[in-house]
PDB file of C-alpha atoms in Angstrom:
ATOM      1  CA  MET A   1       0.905   3.388  16.640  1.00 39.00           C
ATOM      2  CA  ARG A   2       1.558   7.216  15.313  1.00 44.00           C
ATOM      3  CA  LEU A   3      -0.188   9.413  15.015  1.00 46.00           C
ATOM      4  CA  LYS A   4      -0.698  13.090  13.429  1.00 50.00           C
ATOM      5  CA  ALA A   5      -3.333  14.752  12.445  1.00 53.00           C
ATOM      6  CA  ARG A   6      -3.850  18.313   9.561  1.00 53.00           C
ATOM      7  CA  LYS A   7      -5.784  20.864   8.058  1.00 52.00           C
ATOM      8  CA  CYS A   8      -6.622  20.844   4.743  1.00 50.00           C
ATOM      9  CA  ASN A   9      -9.962  22.625   3.436  1.00 47.00           C
ATOM     10  CA  GLY A  10     -10.974  23.026   6.744  1.00 52.00           C
ATOM     11  CA  ILE A  11     -11.259  19.180   7.237  1.00 55.00           C
ATOM     12  CA  THR A  12      -8.864  17.447   9.749  1.00 62.00           C
ATOM     13  CA  LEU A  13      -7.499  14.298   7.927  1.00 62.00           C
ATOM     14  CA  ASP A  14      -5.968  11.840  11.012  1.00 66.00           C
ATOM     15  CA  ILE A  15      -3.758   9.409   9.845  1.00 64.00           C
ATOM     16  CA  VAL A  16      -3.042   6.791  11.990  1.00 65.00           C
ATOM     17  CA  GLY A  17      -0.161   3.657  11.410  1.00 65.00           C
ATOM     18  CA  ARG A  18      -0.323   0.209  13.381  1.00 68.00           C
ATOM     19  CA  SER A  19       1.792  -2.574  12.705  1.00 70.00           C
ATOM     20  CA  ASP A  20       2.024  -6.122  14.503  1.00 68.00           C
ATOM     21  CA  VAL A  21       4.931  -9.067  14.574  1.00 65.00           C
ATOM     22  CA  GLY A  22       1.628 -11.296  14.058  1.00 65.00           C
ATOM     23  CA  LYS A  23       1.257 -15.400  15.231  1.00 64.00           C
ATOM     24  CA  VAL A  24       4.607 -16.605  13.013  1.00 62.00           C
ATOM     25  CA  ARG A  25       7.279 -14.007  12.634  1.00 60.00           C
ATOM     26  CA  SER A  26       9.885 -13.119  15.050  1.00 64.00           C
ATOM     27  CA  ALA A  27      11.020 -10.063  13.299  1.00 68.00           C
ATOM     28  CA  ASN A  28       8.587  -6.931  11.840  1.00 71.00           C
ATOM     29  CA  GLU A  29       9.337  -5.960   8.385  1.00 80.00           C
ATOM     30  CA  ASP A  30       6.456  -3.834   8.151  1.00 85.00           C
ATOM     31  CA  GLU A  31       7.546  -0.385   7.158  1.00 90.00           C
ATOM     32  CA  ILE A  32       4.519   3.076   7.774  1.00 90.00           C
ATOM     33  CA  VAL A  33       5.447   6.027   6.982  1.00 90.00           C
ATOM     34  CA  PHE A  34       3.490   9.822   6.232  1.00 86.00           C
ATOM     35  CA  ASP A  35       3.925  12.829   5.498  1.00 85.00           C
ATOM     36  CA  ALA A  36       0.851  15.269   7.612  1.00 79.00           C
ATOM     37  CA  ARG A  37       2.314  18.173   6.030  1.00 81.00           C
ATOM     38  CA  SER A  38       1.487  16.798   1.757  1.00 84.00           C
ATOM     39  CA  GLY A  39      -0.970  14.342   3.169  1.00 85.00           C
ATOM     40  CA  THR A  40       1.270  11.411   2.530  1.00 90.00           C
ATOM     41  CA  ALA A  41       1.092   7.328   4.201  1.00 91.00           C
ATOM     42  CA  ILE A  42       3.010   4.554   3.151  1.00 94.00           C
ATOM     43  CA  LEU A  43       2.412   1.331   4.463  1.00 93.00           C
ATOM     44  CA  ALA A  44       5.436  -1.263   2.875  1.00 94.00           C
ATOM     45  CA  ASP A  45       5.487  -5.102   4.677  1.00 91.00           C
ATOM     46  CA  GLY A  46       8.381  -6.455   3.903  1.00 89.00           C
ATOM     47  CA  MET A  47       7.863 -10.216   2.634  1.00 85.00           C
ATOM     48  CA  GLY A  48       8.359 -12.504   5.361  1.00 72.00           C
ATOM     49  CA  GLY A  49       9.733 -15.515   3.426  1.00 67.00           C
ATOM     50  CA  LEU A  50      12.458 -14.249   1.352  1.00 68.00           C
ATOM     51  CA  SER A  51      15.322 -13.276   3.426  1.00 74.00           C
ATOM     52  CA  ALA A  52      15.760  -9.242   3.430  1.00 82.00           C
ATOM     53  CA  GLY A  53      11.722  -7.816   3.095  1.00 84.00           C
ATOM     54  CA  ASP A  54      12.585  -5.469   6.257  1.00 88.00           C
ATOM     55  CA  LEU A  55      15.056  -3.494   3.704  1.00 90.00           C
ATOM     56  CA  ALA A  56      12.724  -4.229   0.872  1.00 92.00           C
ATOM     57  CA  SER A  57       9.747  -2.225   2.955  1.00 94.00           C
ATOM     58  CA  ARG A  58      11.853   0.296   4.396  1.00 94.00           C
ATOM     59  CA  THR A  59      13.351   1.340   1.572  1.00 95.00           C
ATOM     60  CA  ALA A  60      10.296   1.433  -1.004  1.00 97.00           C
ATOM     61  CA  ALA A  61       8.633   2.631   1.739  1.00 96.00           C
ATOM     62  CA  ALA A  62      11.655   5.557   1.940  1.00 97.00           C
ATOM     63  CA  VAL A  63      11.538   5.840  -1.772  1.00 97.00           C
ATOM     64  CA  VAL A  64       8.393   6.870  -2.178  1.00 97.00           C
ATOM     65  CA  LEU A  65       7.875   9.193   0.572  1.00 96.00           C
ATOM     66  CA  GLU A  66      10.604  10.762  -1.461  1.00 96.00           C
ATOM     67  CA  ALA A  67       9.658  10.676  -5.169  1.00 96.00           C
ATOM     68  CA  LEU A  68       6.388  12.088  -3.036  1.00 95.00           C
ATOM     69  CA  THR A  69       6.624  15.179  -0.782  1.00 93.00           C
ATOM     70  CA  GLN A  70       9.357  16.642  -3.834  1.00 92.00           C
ATOM     71  CA  ALA A  71       6.343  16.665  -6.579  1.00 92.00           C
ATOM     72  CA  GLU A  72       5.154  19.263  -7.734  1.00 89.00           C
ATOM     73  CA  HIS A  73       2.329  17.401  -8.097  1.00 90.00           C
ATOM     74  CA  ILE A  74       0.629  14.716  -7.826  1.00 93.00           C
ATOM     75  CA  SER A  75      -1.307  12.717 -10.446  1.00 94.00           C
ATOM     76  CA  GLU A  76      -1.605   8.753 -11.275  1.00 95.00           C
ATOM     77  CA  ASP A  77       1.343   9.036 -13.357  1.00 96.00           C
ATOM     78  CA  ILE A  78       3.444  10.123 -10.429  1.00 96.00           C
ATOM     79  CA  LEU A  79       2.258   7.417  -8.051  1.00 97.00           C
ATOM     80  CA  ARG A  80       3.709   5.134 -10.467  1.00 97.00           C
ATOM     81  CA  THR A  81       6.119   6.935 -10.928  1.00 97.00           C
ATOM     82  CA  ALA A  82       7.627   6.713  -7.504  1.00 97.00           C
ATOM     83  CA  ILE A  83       6.777   2.700  -7.169  1.00 98.00           C
ATOM     84  CA  SER A  84       9.276   2.140  -9.844  1.00 97.00           C
ATOM     85  CA  LEU A  85      11.736   4.088  -8.471  1.00 97.00           C
ATOM     86  CA  ALA A  86      10.863   2.267  -4.806  1.00 97.00           C
ATOM     87  CA  ASN A  87      10.933  -1.148  -7.761  1.00 97.00           C
ATOM     88  CA  ASP A  88      14.551  -0.390  -9.171  1.00 97.00           C
ATOM     89  CA  ARG A  89      15.432   0.620  -5.949  1.00 96.00           C
ATOM     90  CA  VAL A  90      14.606  -3.079  -3.703  1.00 94.00           C
ATOM     91  CA  LEU A  91      15.650  -5.352  -6.749  1.00 93.00           C
ATOM     92  CA  ALA A  92      19.247  -3.120  -7.133  1.00 93.00           C
ATOM     93  CA  LEU A  93      19.875  -3.971  -3.849  1.00 90.00           C
ATOM     94  CA  ALA A  94      19.302  -7.322  -4.397  1.00 87.00           C
ATOM     95  CA  GLN A  95      21.513  -7.713  -6.663  1.00 85.00           C
ATOM     96  CA  LEU A  96      24.966  -6.226  -4.526  1.00 80.00           C
ATOM     97  CA  PRO A  97      27.626  -8.671  -3.762  1.00 71.00           C
ATOM     98  CA  ALA A  98      26.308  -8.933  -0.855  1.00 68.00           C
ATOM     99  CA  GLY A  99      22.518  -8.958  -1.661  1.00 72.00           C
ATOM    100  CA  ALA A 100      19.366 -11.102  -0.642  1.00 78.00           C
ATOM    101  CA  ALA A 101      16.111 -12.001  -2.009  1.00 81.00           C
ATOM    102  CA  MET A 102      13.816  -9.141  -1.122  1.00 88.00           C
ATOM    103  CA  GLY A 103      10.320  -7.321  -1.943  1.00 91.00           C
ATOM    104  CA  THR A 104       7.301  -6.047  -0.074  1.00 94.00           C
ATOM    105  CA  THR A 105       3.480  -5.536  -0.769  1.00 95.00           C
ATOM    106  CA  LEU A 106       2.983  -1.869  -0.534  1.00 96.00           C
ATOM    107  CA  VAL A 107      -0.222   1.136  -0.598  1.00 96.00           C
ATOM    108  CA  VAL A 108      -0.034   4.762  -1.086  1.00 96.00           C
ATOM    109  CA  TRP A 109      -2.276   6.643   0.656  1.00 92.00           C
ATOM    110  CA  GLN A 110      -2.170  10.368  -1.095  1.00 93.00           C
ATOM    111  CA  ASP A 111      -5.048  13.186  -0.306  1.00 89.00           C
ATOM    112  CA  VAL A 112      -4.499  15.865  -2.983  1.00 89.00           C
ATOM    113  CA  GLY A 113      -6.612  18.514  -1.548  1.00 83.00           C
ATOM    114  CA  SER A 114     -10.226  19.950  -2.077  1.00 81.00           C
ATOM    115  CA  GLY A 115     -11.106  15.651  -1.226  1.00 83.00           C
ATOM    116  CA  GLN A 116      -9.735  14.451  -4.244  1.00 89.00           C
ATOM    117  CA  CYS A 117      -7.786  11.235  -2.757  1.00 92.00           C
ATOM    118  CA  PHE A 118      -5.417   8.831  -4.645  1.00 95.00           C
ATOM    119  CA  ILE A 119      -5.042   4.632  -3.855  1.00 96.00           C
ATOM    120  CA  ALA A 120      -1.988   3.352  -5.494  1.00 97.00           C
ATOM    121  CA  HIS A 121      -1.173  -0.023  -4.448  1.00 96.00           C
ATOM    122  CA  VAL A 122       1.127  -3.960  -5.076  1.00 97.00           C
ATOM    123  CA  GLY A 123       1.038  -7.112  -3.414  1.00 95.00           C
ATOM    124  CA  ASP A 124      -1.856  -7.245  -0.552  1.00 93.00           C
ATOM    125  CA  SER A 125      -1.363  -4.857   1.596  1.00 91.00           C
ATOM    126  CA  ARG A 126      -5.012  -3.438   2.120  1.00 90.00           C
ATOM    127  CA  ALA A 127      -6.335  -0.539   2.160  1.00 90.00           C
ATOM    128  CA  TYR A 128     -10.218   0.053   3.574  1.00 89.00           C
ATOM    129  CA  ARG A 129     -12.770   3.126   3.806  1.00 87.00           C
ATOM    130  CA  LEU A 130     -14.982   3.535   7.368  1.00 86.00           C
ATOM    131  CA  ARG A 131     -17.439   5.569   6.032  1.00 88.00           C
ATOM    132  CA  ARG A 132     -20.725   6.016   8.213  1.00 89.00           C
ATOM    133  CA  GLN A 133     -19.286   3.413  10.095  1.00 89.00           C
ATOM    134  CA  PHE A 134     -19.212   0.924   6.584  1.00 90.00           C
ATOM    135  CA  LEU A 135     -15.985  -0.684   6.215  1.00 90.00           C
ATOM    136  CA  GLU A 136     -15.249  -1.149   2.269  1.00 90.00           C
ATOM    137  CA  ALA A 137     -12.207  -2.023   0.867  1.00 91.00           C
ATOM    138  CA  LEU A 138     -10.580   0.085  -1.426  1.00 92.00           C
ATOM    139  CA  THR A 139      -7.975  -2.031  -2.880  1.00 93.00           C
ATOM    140  CA  GLU A 140      -7.837  -5.550  -4.275  1.00 93.00           C
ATOM    141  CA  ASP A 141      -5.713  -7.897  -3.506  1.00 94.00           C
ATOM    142  CA  HIS A 142      -3.333  -8.620  -6.036  1.00 94.00           C
ATOM    143  CA  SER A 143      -3.181 -12.910  -5.280  1.00 92.00           C
ATOM    144  CA  VAL A 144      -3.507 -16.250  -6.205  1.00 92.00           C
ATOM    145  CA  VAL A 145      -6.575 -16.981  -4.438  1.00 92.00           C
ATOM    146  CA  GLN A 146      -8.527 -13.134  -5.079  1.00 89.00           C
ATOM    147  CA  GLN A 147      -7.993 -14.459  -9.221  1.00 90.00           C
ATOM    148  CA  LEU A 148      -9.582 -17.867  -8.108  1.00 89.00           C
ATOM    149  CA  ILE A 149     -12.535 -15.175  -6.184  1.00 89.00           C
ATOM    150  CA  ASN A 150     -12.977 -13.105  -9.720  1.00 89.00           C
ATOM    151  CA  GLU A 151     -13.043 -16.088 -12.135  1.00 91.00           C
ATOM    152  CA  GLY A 152     -15.723 -18.051 -10.022  1.00 89.00           C
ATOM    153  CA  LEU A 153     -13.698 -20.565  -9.048  1.00 90.00           C
ATOM    154  CA  ILE A 154     -13.566 -20.278  -5.214  1.00 90.00           C
ATOM    155  CA  SER A 155     -15.124 -18.706  -2.719  1.00 89.00           C
ATOM    156  CA  ARG A 156     -14.550 -15.310  -0.086  1.00 89.00           C
ATOM    157  CA  SER A 157     -14.907 -18.078   3.048  1.00 91.00           C
ATOM    158  CA  GLU A 158     -12.900 -20.675   0.124  1.00 91.00           C
ATOM    159  CA  ALA A 159      -9.371 -18.565  -0.394  1.00 90.00           C
ATOM    160  CA  ARG A 160      -9.624 -17.663   3.979  1.00 89.00           C
ATOM    161  CA  VAL A 161      -8.444 -21.213   3.719  1.00 90.00           C
ATOM    162  CA  SER A 162      -7.294 -21.619   0.380  1.00 90.00           C
ATOM    163  CA  PRO A 163      -3.107 -23.405   1.062  1.00 89.00           C
ATOM    164  CA  GLN A 164      -2.894 -20.519  -1.314  1.00 88.00           C
ATOM    165  CA  ARG A 165      -3.881 -17.784   0.431  1.00 85.00           C
ATOM    166  CA  ASN A 166      -0.728 -16.469   0.503  1.00 84.00           C
ATOM    167  CA  VAL A 167       0.488 -16.221  -2.738  1.00 89.00           C
ATOM    168  CA  ILE A 168       1.163 -13.334  -4.274  1.00 91.00           C
ATOM    169  CA  THR A 169       1.045 -12.052  -7.687  1.00 93.00           C
ATOM    170  CA  ARG A 170       2.771  -9.002  -7.622  1.00 94.00           C
ATOM    171  CA  ALA A 171       5.204  -7.264  -5.256  1.00 94.00           C
ATOM    172  CA  VAL A 172       8.384  -4.571  -5.537  1.00 95.00           C
ATOM    173  CA  GLY A 173      11.572  -6.271  -6.097  1.00 93.00           C
ATOM    174  CA  LEU A 174      10.364  -8.917  -7.814  1.00 90.00           C
ATOM    175  CA  GLU A 175      10.537  -8.189 -11.560  1.00 91.00           C
ATOM    176  CA  ALA A 176      11.691  -5.004 -13.155  1.00 93.00           C
ATOM    177  CA  ALA A 177       8.529  -4.248 -14.630  1.00 93.00           C
ATOM    178  CA  ILE A 178       6.571  -3.458 -12.146  1.00 95.00           C
ATOM    179  CA  GLU A 179       2.076  -3.512 -12.561  1.00 96.00           C
ATOM    180  CA  VAL A 180       1.330  -0.992  -9.564  1.00 97.00           C
ATOM    181  CA  ASP A 181      -2.822  -0.046  -9.560  1.00 96.00           C
ATOM    182  CA  VAL A 182      -4.213   3.461  -8.882  1.00 97.00           C
ATOM    183  CA  ARG A 183      -7.568   4.558  -7.726  1.00 94.00           C
ATOM    184  CA  SER A 184      -8.913   7.882  -7.521  1.00 92.00           C
ATOM    185  CA  TRP A 185     -12.050   9.262  -5.716  1.00 87.00           C
ATOM    186  CA  VAL A 186     -13.113  11.786  -3.228  1.00 88.00           C
ATOM    187  CA  ARG A 187     -13.470  11.770   0.448  1.00 84.00           C
ATOM    188  CA  ALA A 188     -15.940  13.379   2.488  1.00 84.00           C
ATOM    189  CA  ARG A 189     -16.471  14.968   5.641  1.00 81.00           C
ATOM    190  CA  GLY A 190     -15.683  11.541   8.404  1.00 80.00           C
ATOM    191  CA  ASP A 191     -14.530   9.084   6.441  1.00 81.00           C
TER     192      ASP A 191
END
């Protein structure tokens, strides 16, 4: 676990990251990076079904962090561009002679000051907000089961046991064009 704190307009911002290999895989393919000074936190979850998910997650997280910490200002377009750059880099690595199939999900949280935040994501890694003891999902999975839920074809309880529950519809490193969801919200004291 890693922990950093940063003062932002009089509010202490804690960035905490924890990762676990889980029960199925022998290696952890997650990457968690953050820059407390700029208010950036990134989680990349390498796709374990592919041979180089760990390389994809490390590469994507590093590219996005570099792009965001060097940006003069942050906007939805800057976040999408940073993730697109990561996608290009991961695709390029896969094309090298020693390259391997790789991909990663990605969640980026960016504090831009005065409580304004952005969350950008691709895949099924999630961001949540804890406000007054209520946990709220801030992202929606890019997955087959989420599409089925949205279309009213299955319930949330059916989704938990669906054989398609791990099939994602978007990821960094799988296709040349990448669609990134970005959400803006205002962080309240205590979130």
